[in-house]
Coordinates of C-alpha atoms in Angstrom, one line a residue:
M232 CA 86.7 133.3 80.0
K233 CA 83.0 133.3 79.9
T234 CA 81.8 133.5 83.9
L235 CA 79.5 130.9 84.7
P236 CA 76.7 131.0 87.2
E237 CA 77.2 129.6 90.1
F238 CA 75.2 126.3 91.0
D239 CA 72.1 128.1 93.3
A240 CA 72.2 130.7 90.2
L241 CA 71.4 128.2 87.6
P242 CA 68.5 129.0 85.2
P243 CA 65.3 126.4 86.7
V244 CA 64.3 123.9 84.2
E245 CA 60.8 123.0 84.5
G246 CA 60.1 119.2 86.5
R247 CA 64.2 118.9 87.6
P248 CA 66.1 120.0 90.5
Q249 CA 67.8 123.2 91.5
G250 CA 71.1 122.8 89.4
N251 CA 70.3 121.2 86.5
T252 CA 72.2 121.9 83.1
W253 CA 70.1 121.1 80.7
G254 CA 69.4 123.6 77.6
F255 CA 72.5 125.2 79.2
W256 CA 74.3 124.5 76.6
G257 CA 71.8 124.6 73.9
A258 CA 68.5 122.2 73.6
D259 CA 71.0 120.0 71.5
D260 CA 73.6 119.9 73.0
E261 CA 75.4 116.2 73.8
I262 CA 78.4 116.9 75.0
G263 CA 77.5 119.2 78.3
T264 CA 80.7 120.2 80.7
L265 CA 83.0 119.6 78.1
N266 CA 81.7 122.9 76.3
L267 CA 84.3 124.6 79.5
L268 CA 87.4 122.8 77.2
T269 CA 87.6 125.7 74.8
P270 CA 90.5 126.2 72.7
D271 CA 91.9 129.0 75.2
T272 CA 91.3 126.6 78.1
V273 CA 93.4 124.0 76.1
Q274 CA 95.7 126.5 75.0
R275 CA 96.5 127.2 78.4
A276 CA 96.5 123.7 79.8
A277 CA 99.9 123.3 77.4
A278 CA 102.1 125.6 79.5
E279 CA 101.7 122.6 82.1
V280 CA 104.0 120.8 79.8
K281 CA 107.9 120.7 81.3
S282 CA 109.6 117.6 81.8
G283 CA 107.9 115.7 79.2
R284 CA 107.3 112.7 81.2
S285 CA 103.7 111.1 80.9
A286 CA 102.0 108.7 82.9
S287 CA 99.2 106.1 81.0
L288 CA 96.3 106.1 83.1
D289 CA 94.7 102.8 82.5
F290 CA 94.7 99.2 83.9
P291 CA 94.7 96.2 81.3
L292 CA 91.4 94.9 80.4
D293 CA 91.8 91.8 82.3
H294 CA 93.1 93.6 85.7
F295 CA 90.2 93.2 87.5
G296 CA 89.9 89.4 88.1
E297 CA 86.4 89.6 90.0
R298 CA 83.4 90.3 88.5
I299 CA 82.1 93.9 89.7
G300 CA 77.7 93.7 89.4
S301 CA 78.0 90.4 87.6
R302 CA 79.6 92.2 84.6
R303 CA 81.4 89.6 81.8
Q304 CA 85.3 90.1 82.2
L305 CA 87.5 90.1 79.2
E306 CA 86.8 87.3 76.5
Q307 CA 89.7 86.5 73.9
N308 CA 89.7 84.6 70.8
V309 CA 92.8 84.5 68.6
I310 CA 92.2 83.5 65.0
D311 CA 94.7 81.2 63.8
Y312 CA 95.1 81.8 59.8
R313 CA 97.5 79.0 59.1
S314 CA 94.4 76.4 59.1
L315 CA 91.8 79.1 57.1
A316 CA 94.2 80.6 54.6
G317 CA 97.6 79.3 55.3
M318 CA 99.1 82.2 56.3
Y319 CA 101.2 83.3 59.4
V320 CA 98.7 85.7 60.7
Y321 CA 97.1 86.0 63.9
D322 CA 93.6 88.4 64.6
D323 CA 92.1 89.1 68.1
E324 CA 88.7 89.2 68.9
L325 CA 88.3 90.8 72.1
H326 CA 84.4 90.1 73.9
F327 CA 84.2 92.4 77.2
N328 CA 81.9 94.8 79.2
T329 CA 83.3 98.6 78.9
Q330 CA 82.5 98.7 82.8
S331 CA 85.0 95.7 83.9
S332 CA 88.5 98.0 83.7
S333 CA 89.3 101.7 83.4
Q334 CA 86.4 103.6 81.8
W335 CA 84.4 106.4 80.9
D336 CA 80.8 107.1 81.6
G337 CA 79.0 108.2 79.0
M338 CA 75.5 110.1 79.5
T339 CA 73.9 107.4 78.1
H340 CA 75.2 104.9 81.1
C341 CA 72.9 106.0 84.2
A342 CA 69.5 107.4 84.0
T343 CA 67.6 109.2 86.8
Q344 CA 66.2 106.3 88.7
K345 CA 62.5 107.8 89.6
D346 CA 62.0 108.5 85.4
G347 CA 64.6 107.5 83.6
Y348 CA 65.6 110.2 81.8
F349 CA 69.4 110.8 80.2
Y350 CA 71.3 114.0 80.3
N351 CA 69.5 117.1 78.4
G352 CA 66.4 115.1 78.5
L353 CA 67.1 112.1 76.1
K354 CA 64.5 109.1 77.2
F355 CA 65.9 105.4 78.7
E356 CA 63.9 103.7 76.3
D357 CA 64.6 105.7 73.4
V358 CA 68.4 104.6 73.4
L359 CA 67.3 101.3 71.5
K360 CA 64.0 102.2 70.5
N361 CA 65.2 105.4 68.0
R362 CA 68.5 106.2 69.0
N363 CA 70.3 107.8 65.8
G364 CA 73.6 108.2 68.6
R365 CA 72.5 111.2 70.9
N366 CA 74.9 111.3 73.6
G367 CA 77.3 108.8 72.5
T368 CA 80.7 109.6 73.7
H369 CA 81.4 109.7 69.7
R370 CA 80.3 113.1 70.0
W371 CA 83.5 113.7 72.6
L372 CA 85.7 112.1 70.1
Q373 CA 84.4 114.1 66.9
R374 CA 85.0 118.0 69.1
G375 CA 88.4 116.8 69.0
G376 CA 88.4 114.2 72.9
I377 CA 89.2 115.5 75.9
V378 CA 92.0 117.5 75.8
G379 CA 92.8 120.0 79.1
R380 CA 94.5 121.0 82.1
G381 CA 94.3 117.4 84.1
I382 CA 94.9 117.7 88.4
L383 CA 95.2 115.5 90.5
L384 CA 93.9 115.5 94.2
D385 CA 95.9 112.2 95.8
Y386 CA 93.5 111.2 98.8
P387 CA 96.1 109.0 100.8
L388 CA 99.1 110.9 100.3
W389 CA 97.7 113.9 101.8
R390 CA 96.5 111.9 104.6
Q391 CA 100.4 110.5 104.6
E392 CA 102.0 113.9 104.5
T393 CA 99.5 115.6 106.8
A394 CA 100.2 112.6 109.7
Q395 CA 96.2 111.5 109.9
G396 CA 97.0 107.7 108.6
L397 CA 95.3 106.0 105.7
V398 CA 91.9 104.6 105.5
N399 CA 90.9 101.5 104.4
A400 CA 89.5 102.0 100.8
G401 CA 88.1 98.7 100.5
S402 CA 85.2 100.2 103.0
S403 CA 82.6 102.7 102.5
H404 CA 84.9 106.1 103.7
A405 CA 83.4 109.3 102.2
I406 CA 85.9 111.5 101.3
T407 CA 84.3 115.1 102.2
V408 CA 84.4 118.6 100.4
A409 CA 86.3 120.2 102.9
E410 CA 89.3 117.5 102.2
L411 CA 89.0 118.2 98.5
D412 CA 89.5 121.8 99.5
Q413 CA 92.3 120.8 101.9
M414 CA 94.1 118.4 99.5
A415 CA 94.0 121.0 96.9
K416 CA 95.4 123.7 99.0
H417 CA 98.0 121.6 100.2
F418 CA 99.3 120.2 96.7
N419 CA 99.5 123.9 95.7
V420 CA 96.4 123.7 93.1
E421 CA 94.4 126.2 92.2
I422 CA 91.3 124.9 90.7
Q423 CA 90.8 126.5 87.3
Q424 CA 87.5 126.6 85.0
G425 CA 87.7 123.7 82.5
D426 CA 89.8 121.4 84.5
I427 CA 89.7 117.8 84.5
L428 CA 90.0 116.4 88.2
L429 CA 91.8 113.4 89.2
L430 CA 90.4 111.7 92.4
R431 CA 93.2 108.8 93.9
T432 CA 91.1 107.4 97.1
G433 CA 93.8 104.8 97.3
Y434 CA 91.3 101.8 96.0
S435 CA 93.1 100.6 93.4
A436 CA 96.1 100.4 95.6
W437 CA 93.9 98.7 97.9
Y438 CA 93.0 96.1 95.3
N439 CA 96.5 95.4 93.8
S440 CA 97.6 94.3 97.6
A441 CA 94.3 92.5 98.7
S442 CA 94.2 89.0 98.6
P443 CA 91.5 87.2 96.3
E444 CA 89.2 86.9 99.3
E445 CA 89.5 90.1 100.5
R446 CA 88.7 91.6 97.3
I447 CA 85.4 89.1 96.7
Q448 CA 84.1 89.7 100.3
V449 CA 84.6 93.8 99.2
I450 CA 83.0 93.4 95.9
K451 CA 80.1 91.7 96.6
G452 CA 79.2 93.8 99.6
E453 CA 79.8 97.2 97.1
A454 CA 81.2 98.8 99.8
F455 CA 83.9 101.2 98.4
I456 CA 85.5 104.6 99.3
G457 CA 84.5 107.5 97.4
V458 CA 83.3 111.3 97.8
E459 CA 80.1 111.7 100.4
E460 CA 77.0 111.8 98.7
S461 CA 75.6 115.3 99.6
M462 CA 74.6 118.6 98.0
A463 CA 77.6 119.9 99.5
S464 CA 79.6 117.8 96.7
V465 CA 77.2 118.4 94.2
R466 CA 77.7 122.3 94.6
W467 CA 81.1 121.9 94.9
L468 CA 81.7 120.1 91.4
W469 CA 79.3 122.5 89.8
N470 CA 81.0 125.5 91.5
K471 CA 84.4 125.0 90.6
H472 CA 83.4 124.0 87.2
I473 CA 84.8 121.3 86.7
A474 CA 85.3 120.0 82.8
A475 CA 85.3 116.1 83.9
V476 CA 86.2 114.0 86.8
A477 CA 87.5 110.7 87.3
T478 CA 88.7 108.0 90.1
D479 CA 90.8 104.9 91.0
A480 CA 87.8 103.4 92.4
P481 CA 84.7 101.7 90.9
G482 CA 82.4 105.1 91.6
F483 CA 83.5 108.5 92.3
E484 CA 80.8 108.8 95.4
V485 CA 81.2 106.4 98.3
C486 CA 79.8 103.1 97.5
P487 CA 77.3 101.6 98.1
V488 CA 75.3 104.3 95.9
P489 CA 71.7 104.6 97.1
W490 CA 70.2 103.7 93.7
G491 CA 66.2 104.7 93.7
D492 CA 66.2 106.3 97.0
E493 CA 64.6 110.1 97.0
S494 CA 65.7 110.9 100.0
K495 CA 69.4 110.3 99.4
V496 CA 71.8 112.4 97.0
V497 CA 72.9 110.0 94.0
L498 CA 76.2 111.5 92.6
H499 CA 76.3 109.7 89.4
E500 CA 72.6 111.2 88.5
W501 CA 73.9 114.6 88.9
I502 CA 77.1 114.4 87.6
L503 CA 75.9 112.3 84.3
V504 CA 72.6 113.4 83.6
H505 CA 72.2 117.1 85.3
F506 CA 75.4 118.3 84.4
G507 CA 76.5 116.2 81.7
M508 CA 80.1 115.7 83.0
P509 CA 81.8 113.0 81.9
L510 CA 82.7 110.4 84.8
G511 CA 86.0 108.0 84.7
E512 CA 86.3 105.3 86.9
L513 CA 88.6 102.5 87.9
W514 CA 91.5 104.4 86.5
N515 CA 95.3 103.8 87.1
L516 CA 96.6 106.7 89.1
E517 CA 99.7 104.9 90.7
D518 CA 102.2 106.2 88.2
L519 CA 100.7 109.5 88.2
S520 CA 100.8 109.6 91.4
V521 CA 104.4 108.6 91.7
L522 CA 105.2 111.3 89.1
C523 CA 103.8 114.2 90.9
Q524 CA 105.5 113.7 94.1
Q525 CA 108.5 113.5 92.0
E526 CA 108.0 116.9 90.4
R527 CA 106.4 118.4 93.4
R528 CA 103.8 119.5 91.2
W529 CA 100.0 118.2 90.8
S530 CA 98.6 119.7 87.6
F531 CA 99.7 118.6 84.3
F532 CA 98.6 118.3 80.6
F533 CA 95.8 115.7 80.0
T534 CA 94.3 114.2 76.6
S535 CA 91.9 111.1 76.5
A536 CA 90.3 109.0 73.4
P537 CA 87.4 107.5 74.6
L538 CA 85.4 104.4 73.0
H539 CA 84.3 105.5 69.3
D540 CA 81.0 103.8 70.0
R541 CA 78.8 105.9 67.7
G542 CA 75.8 104.4 69.8
R543 CA 74.2 102.8 67.1
P544 CA 71.3 100.3 68.0
L545 CA 72.1 97.2 69.4
P546 CA 70.1 93.9 70.9
V547 CA 68.9 94.3 74.1
I548 CA 71.1 92.5 76.6
S549 CA 69.2 91.7 80.2
Q550 CA 72.0 91.0 82.5
Q551 CA 70.6 88.7 84.7
S552 CA 73.2 87.5 87.7
P553 CA 75.1 85.1 86.9
S554 CA 73.6 84.8 83.0
V555 CA 73.7 86.8 80.4
E556 CA 70.7 86.7 77.7
I557 CA 70.9 88.4 74.3
G558 CA 67.7 89.0 72.8
P559 CA 65.5 85.5 72.5
P560 CA 67.4 82.8 73.5
H561 CA 67.5 81.0 70.1
L562 CA 69.2 83.7 68.2
Q563 CA 72.0 84.2 71.0
S564 CA 75.5 83.8 69.2
P565 CA 77.7 81.0 70.4
Q566 CA 81.1 83.9 69.7
M567 CA 79.3 85.3 72.6
E568 CA 80.6 82.3 74.7
R569 CA 83.9 81.6 72.8
N570 CA 85.7 82.1 76.1
S571 CA 83.8 81.0 78.2
L572 CA 86.8 79.1 80.1
Q573 CA 88.5 81.8 81.0
G574 CA 89.8 81.2 84.3
K575 CA 88.0 77.6 84.2
V576 CA 90.4 74.8 85.6
I577 CA 90.7 72.1 82.9
A578 CA 92.5 69.0 83.2
V579 CA 94.2 67.2 80.4
T580 CA 96.3 64.1 79.9
G581 CA 98.4 63.3 77.3
G582 CA 99.3 66.9 77.4
A583 CA 103.1 67.1 76.4
S584 CA 102.2 66.1 72.5
G585 CA 100.1 65.6 69.8
I586 CA 96.6 66.8 70.1
G587 CA 96.8 67.1 74.1
L588 CA 99.4 69.7 73.5
G589 CA 97.4 71.3 71.1
I590 CA 94.4 71.7 73.5
V591 CA 96.7 73.0 76.4
Q592 CA 98.3 75.4 74.2
K593 CA 94.6 76.7 73.1
L594 CA 93.4 76.7 76.9
I595 CA 96.5 78.7 77.6
I596 CA 95.5 81.5 75.1
L597 CA 91.7 81.3 76.5
K598 CA 93.4 81.8 79.8
A599 CA 92.2 78.5 81.6
K600 CA 93.7 77.6 84.6
I601 CA 95.4 73.9 83.4
A602 CA 96.7 70.6 85.0
V603 CA 98.4 68.5 82.7
A604 CA 99.2 65.1 83.1
D605 CA 101.8 62.9 81.1
V606 CA 104.2 60.2 81.7
S607 CA 106.8 62.2 79.3
P608 CA 109.5 65.3 80.4
Q609 CA 107.6 68.8 80.7
P610 CA 108.2 70.0 76.6
P611 CA 110.0 73.6 77.1
E612 CA 106.7 75.0 75.4
L613 CA 104.6 74.5 78.7
K614 CA 107.4 76.1 81.3
D615 CA 107.2 79.2 83.3
V616 CA 103.0 79.3 81.9
P617 CA 101.3 81.0 84.7
D618 CA 98.1 79.0 85.8
L619 CA 99.5 75.8 84.6
I620 CA 100.6 72.8 86.6
Y621 CA 102.5 70.0 85.3
T622 CA 102.8 66.2 86.9
N623 CA 104.1 63.1 85.9
V624 CA 100.8 60.4 85.9
D625 CA 100.4 56.8 84.6
V626 CA 97.0 57.4 84.2
S627 CA 96.4 53.7 84.2
S628 CA 97.3 53.6 88.0
R629 CA 93.9 54.5 89.6
D630 CA 95.9 56.1 92.8
Q631 CA 98.2 58.0 90.9
V632 CA 95.3 59.6 88.8
H633 CA 93.7 60.4 92.4
A634 CA 96.3 62.0 93.8
W635 CA 96.7 63.8 90.8
V636 CA 93.0 65.3 90.7
E637 CA 94.0 66.1 94.4
E638 CA 96.6 68.1 93.5
I639 CA 94.9 69.8 90.8
V640 CA 91.8 71.1 93.6
K641 CA 94.7 71.9 96.4
K642 CA 95.9 74.1 93.9
F643 CA 93.1 75.9 91.8
G644 CA 90.3 75.0 94.7
R645 CA 88.1 73.2 92.1
L646 CA 87.9 71.4 88.7
D647 CA 85.8 72.4 85.6
G648 CA 86.5 69.8 82.9
M649 CA 88.7 67.1 82.2
C650 CA 90.1 65.9 78.9
A651 CA 90.9 62.0 79.0
N652 CA 93.5 62.4 75.9
A653 CA 96.3 59.6 76.9
G654 CA 96.1 57.0 74.6
I655 CA 99.0 54.5 72.9
C656 CA 98.3 53.4 69.2
P657 CA 101.2 51.0 68.3
Y658 CA 100.8 49.0 65.1
E659 CA 99.6 45.7 65.8
G660 CA 100.0 44.6 62.1
G661 CA 98.5 40.4 63.1
I662 CA 98.7 38.6 66.1
V663 CA 98.9 40.8 69.1
S664 CA 100.6 39.9 72.2
D665 CA 98.8 39.5 76.0
E666 CA 101.2 42.4 77.2
L667 CA 100.7 44.8 74.0
Y668 CA 96.7 44.1 74.2
Q669 CA 96.8 44.8 78.2
R670 CA 99.1 47.6 77.6
I671 CA 96.5 49.1 75.0
F672 CA 93.3 48.7 76.9
A673 CA 95.3 50.0 80.0
V674 CA 96.0 53.2 79.2
C675 CA 93.1 53.9 76.4
V676 CA 90.2 52.4 78.5
T677 CA 91.3 52.0 82.1
G678 CA 93.0 55.6 82.0
V679 CA 89.8 56.7 80.6
W680 CA 87.8 55.2 83.3
N681 CA 89.9 56.5 85.8
C682 CA 90.1 60.0 84.9
G683 CA 86.1 60.0 84.0
T684 CA 85.2 58.5 87.5
E685 CA 87.8 60.5 89.2
A686 CA 86.4 63.7 87.8
Y687 CA 82.6 62.8 88.6
W688 CA 83.6 62.5 92.3
Q689 CA 85.2 65.7 92.1
F690 CA 82.1 67.3 90.6
K691 CA 79.8 66.1 92.6
K692 CA 81.8 67.3 95.9
Q693 CA 81.5 70.8 93.9
G694 CA 77.6 70.3 94.0
G695 CA 77.5 69.1 90.3
G696 CA 78.3 70.6 86.7
G697 CA 81.5 70.5 85.0
A698 CA 82.5 68.7 81.2
I699 CA 84.6 65.6 80.5
V700 CA 86.0 65.1 77.1
N701 CA 86.9 61.1 76.0
T702 CA 89.7 61.3 72.9
S703 CA 88.6 58.0 71.0
S704 CA 89.1 58.0 67.5
G705 CA 87.7 57.4 63.8
A706 CA 88.7 53.7 64.7
G707 CA 86.8 53.9 67.5
L708 CA 83.6 54.3 64.5
R709 CA 84.4 51.6 62.4
A710 CA 87.2 48.4 61.8
V711 CA 90.3 49.4 60.9
K712 CA 92.9 46.7 59.6
G713 CA 95.6 46.0 61.9
L714 CA 94.4 47.6 64.8
A715 CA 92.2 45.3 66.4
V716 CA 92.9 45.9 69.7
Y717 CA 93.2 49.8 68.9
S718 CA 90.0 49.5 67.4
A719 CA 88.4 48.0 70.2
A720 CA 90.1 50.1 72.7
K721 CA 88.5 53.0 71.2
H722 CA 84.9 52.0 70.6
A723 CA 85.0 51.4 74.7
V724 CA 85.7 54.7 74.9
I725 CA 82.9 55.7 73.1
G726 CA 80.8 53.3 75.3
L727 CA 81.8 54.8 78.3
T728 CA 81.0 57.8 77.1
R729 CA 77.7 57.7 76.1
T730 CA 76.9 55.0 79.2
W731 CA 78.2 58.4 81.5
A732 CA 76.1 61.0 79.4
L733 CA 72.7 59.2 80.4
D734 CA 74.0 58.3 83.4
W735 CA 75.2 62.0 85.0
A736 CA 73.3 64.1 82.8
L737 CA 70.6 64.6 85.5
E738 CA 73.4 66.0 87.9
G739 CA 74.8 68.6 85.1
I740 CA 77.9 66.9 84.1
R741 CA 78.6 66.6 80.3
V742 CA 80.4 63.9 78.7
N743 CA 81.4 63.8 75.5
S744 CA 84.1 62.1 72.9
L745 CA 86.3 63.6 70.2
A746 CA 86.7 61.1 67.2
P747 CA 89.9 61.9 65.4
G748 CA 90.9 60.7 62.3
L749 CA 94.4 60.7 61.0
T750 CA 96.1 63.6 62.7
E751 CA 99.8 65.2 62.6
S752 CA 100.9 64.0 66.1
G753 CA 103.3 62.2 67.2
M754 CA 101.8 59.2 68.2
Q755 CA 100.5 58.7 64.5
R756 CA 103.9 59.3 63.1
A757 CA 105.7 56.8 65.6
T758 CA 103.0 54.4 64.0
F759 CA 103.9 54.5 60.5
A760 CA 107.4 55.1 61.4
Q761 CA 108.4 52.2 59.6
F762 CA 106.1 52.5 56.5
P763 CA 106.9 55.9 55.1
D764 CA 104.7 56.4 52.5
V765 CA 102.0 54.9 54.5
A766 CA 101.3 58.6 56.2
D767 CA 101.1 60.5 53.1
R768 CA 99.1 58.3 51.0
L769 CA 96.6 57.6 54.1
G770 CA 96.2 61.3 54.4
S771 CA 95.7 62.4 50.3
G772 CA 92.9 59.8 50.6
T773 CA 90.9 62.0 53.2
P774 CA 88.1 63.6 51.3
M775 CA 90.4 66.6 52.4
G776 CA 93.2 65.7 50.8
R777 CA 95.6 65.9 54.0
M778 CA 95.9 64.9 57.4
G779 CA 94.5 66.9 60.5
K780 CA 96.5 69.1 62.8
P781 CA 96.5 69.1 66.3
H782 CA 95.3 72.6 67.2
E783 CA 92.2 72.0 64.7
L784 CA 91.3 69.1 67.1
A785 CA 91.6 71.2 69.9
D786 CA 89.2 73.6 68.9
S787 CA 86.7 71.0 68.7
V788 CA 87.5 69.8 72.2
I789 CA 87.2 73.7 73.5
F790 CA 83.9 74.1 72.1
L791 CA 82.7 70.3 73.5
L792 CA 84.5 72.1 77.5
G793 CA 82.8 75.4 76.5
D794 CA 79.2 76.9 77.2
S795 CA 78.5 77.0 73.5
A796 CA 78.0 73.0 74.0
T797 CA 76.0 73.1 77.4
Y798 CA 72.9 71.4 75.7
V799 CA 75.7 68.5 74.1
T800 CA 76.2 65.5 76.2
G801 CA 76.6 61.9 74.4
H802 CA 78.0 63.1 71.2
V803 CA 80.5 61.4 69.4
L804 CA 82.4 64.6 67.4
S805 CA 83.9 63.3 64.2
C806 CA 87.1 65.1 63.2
D807 CA 88.3 63.8 60.6
G808 CA 88.6 65.7 56.7
G809 CA 85.4 63.7 56.1
S810 CA 86.8 60.2 56.2
M811 CA 83.7 59.3 58.0
C812 CA 81.4 60.7 55.1
G813 CA 81.2 57.2 53.2
A814 CA 81.5 55.1 56.3

């Protein structure tokens, strides 16, 4: 094994501090300390396999529910190929910030804050201007991934076994170099050249047990446990000849990091820029900790296959909390906002069947927090769904709607969107009884009025903003023979929608309406049950030759609720297979 120079004996690099390793592995090197993972090193590491047991080291992509540094969280869009190609196939589209869960910091993540240089002299502006993939994580994969001997230094376990007591991982507690050495000795770990150091600080255990309020407070303050920011830490990492480091905390060093303060030591710069050393953050070291305790050994065979990103030129993304701009605003892709409803609190009336159920099922996929109201019993597919409450509500009763909104706010803390979807469409035929007239208007108009006004007052309490989508009908845009009262009611819904949109626009409240055509829903089936041939005849009469499906109409509602429609209000969106083309 080649003997490496100590930190103070490294050859000097012009314009860089002592200890900088640019050029040490060659002027064109892009993998830094991963050069220590030679075939001999990996072969010796294979001897660590003894029991054959293994542990995964990553958290789910959506594990961390709070934004860290205003970074975008996981957004998922599920593509249903039944409507696209008549196939029972689902595809997933995922959009996430690579820093939002378990990850490796690559060598074009953090540059020197003084002059903007990455490892081995790559300029900050060259990453996007004329980048050819230099310093990308794909270089790690081209050499075979990260494979070697891993060692775990378990800080909370060490403190517990040495009767020191635990520390608060949600605070700026600094782990010293002396403690790193003491942990290695305690766990009988002899640190070897090319080792991959995993440091369990206890942060993820703290996070998993903390309340949402505690998490938010700590994350906003950016106060996290980590290794002390000192030249002693810098020298220790190099002199131990570590190949890579990773931790369960948001950063390897104690936070907040003193970015841009030249009088302070920033370990991120030393690890990533000066050494070219991969740095893992937010790793799941809990199962590994248990496994090491059970076997009473803290070294193991380690493998990692980082994200295979070739670093091709991409549009510049400028993060401005809490919004994200992607190049010029007019070039923003609506796909970036497809799942802007994740975590939003959305209320849906008439959610037990038909279009309403389709809307709820879409919201479940998008991981919204959902409140469903219906006069019918809760359907089986909506039972035991996380972040979903189901309430029997007669929307024609203002008191019941008011109590429902109060229940929503008590459960979820706010309201972000209201889908006033409940309706009835009994076949009228000729003259309608006063009782049926009153019932149709009570549900289809008064119900929308109650839901819209209750949502408005809740939005006002929250400081404005919010989206309302009222379900009207194609019958609200034209006359339909035999449905005089229903058509009049749906015309009224459109009138309410457009007037509310005018009245509430300056308060940031958007109000739109969905105008479905013939749809394969329970309400339509009930309407035409006594005329078996009517549905097929009417459906085949649409330009698309069929009736709509609830999930197709639900997609339109998702659009109107989400951030892709932030400049859309007072609009009536026809979703009818082209039926209105000739109207």
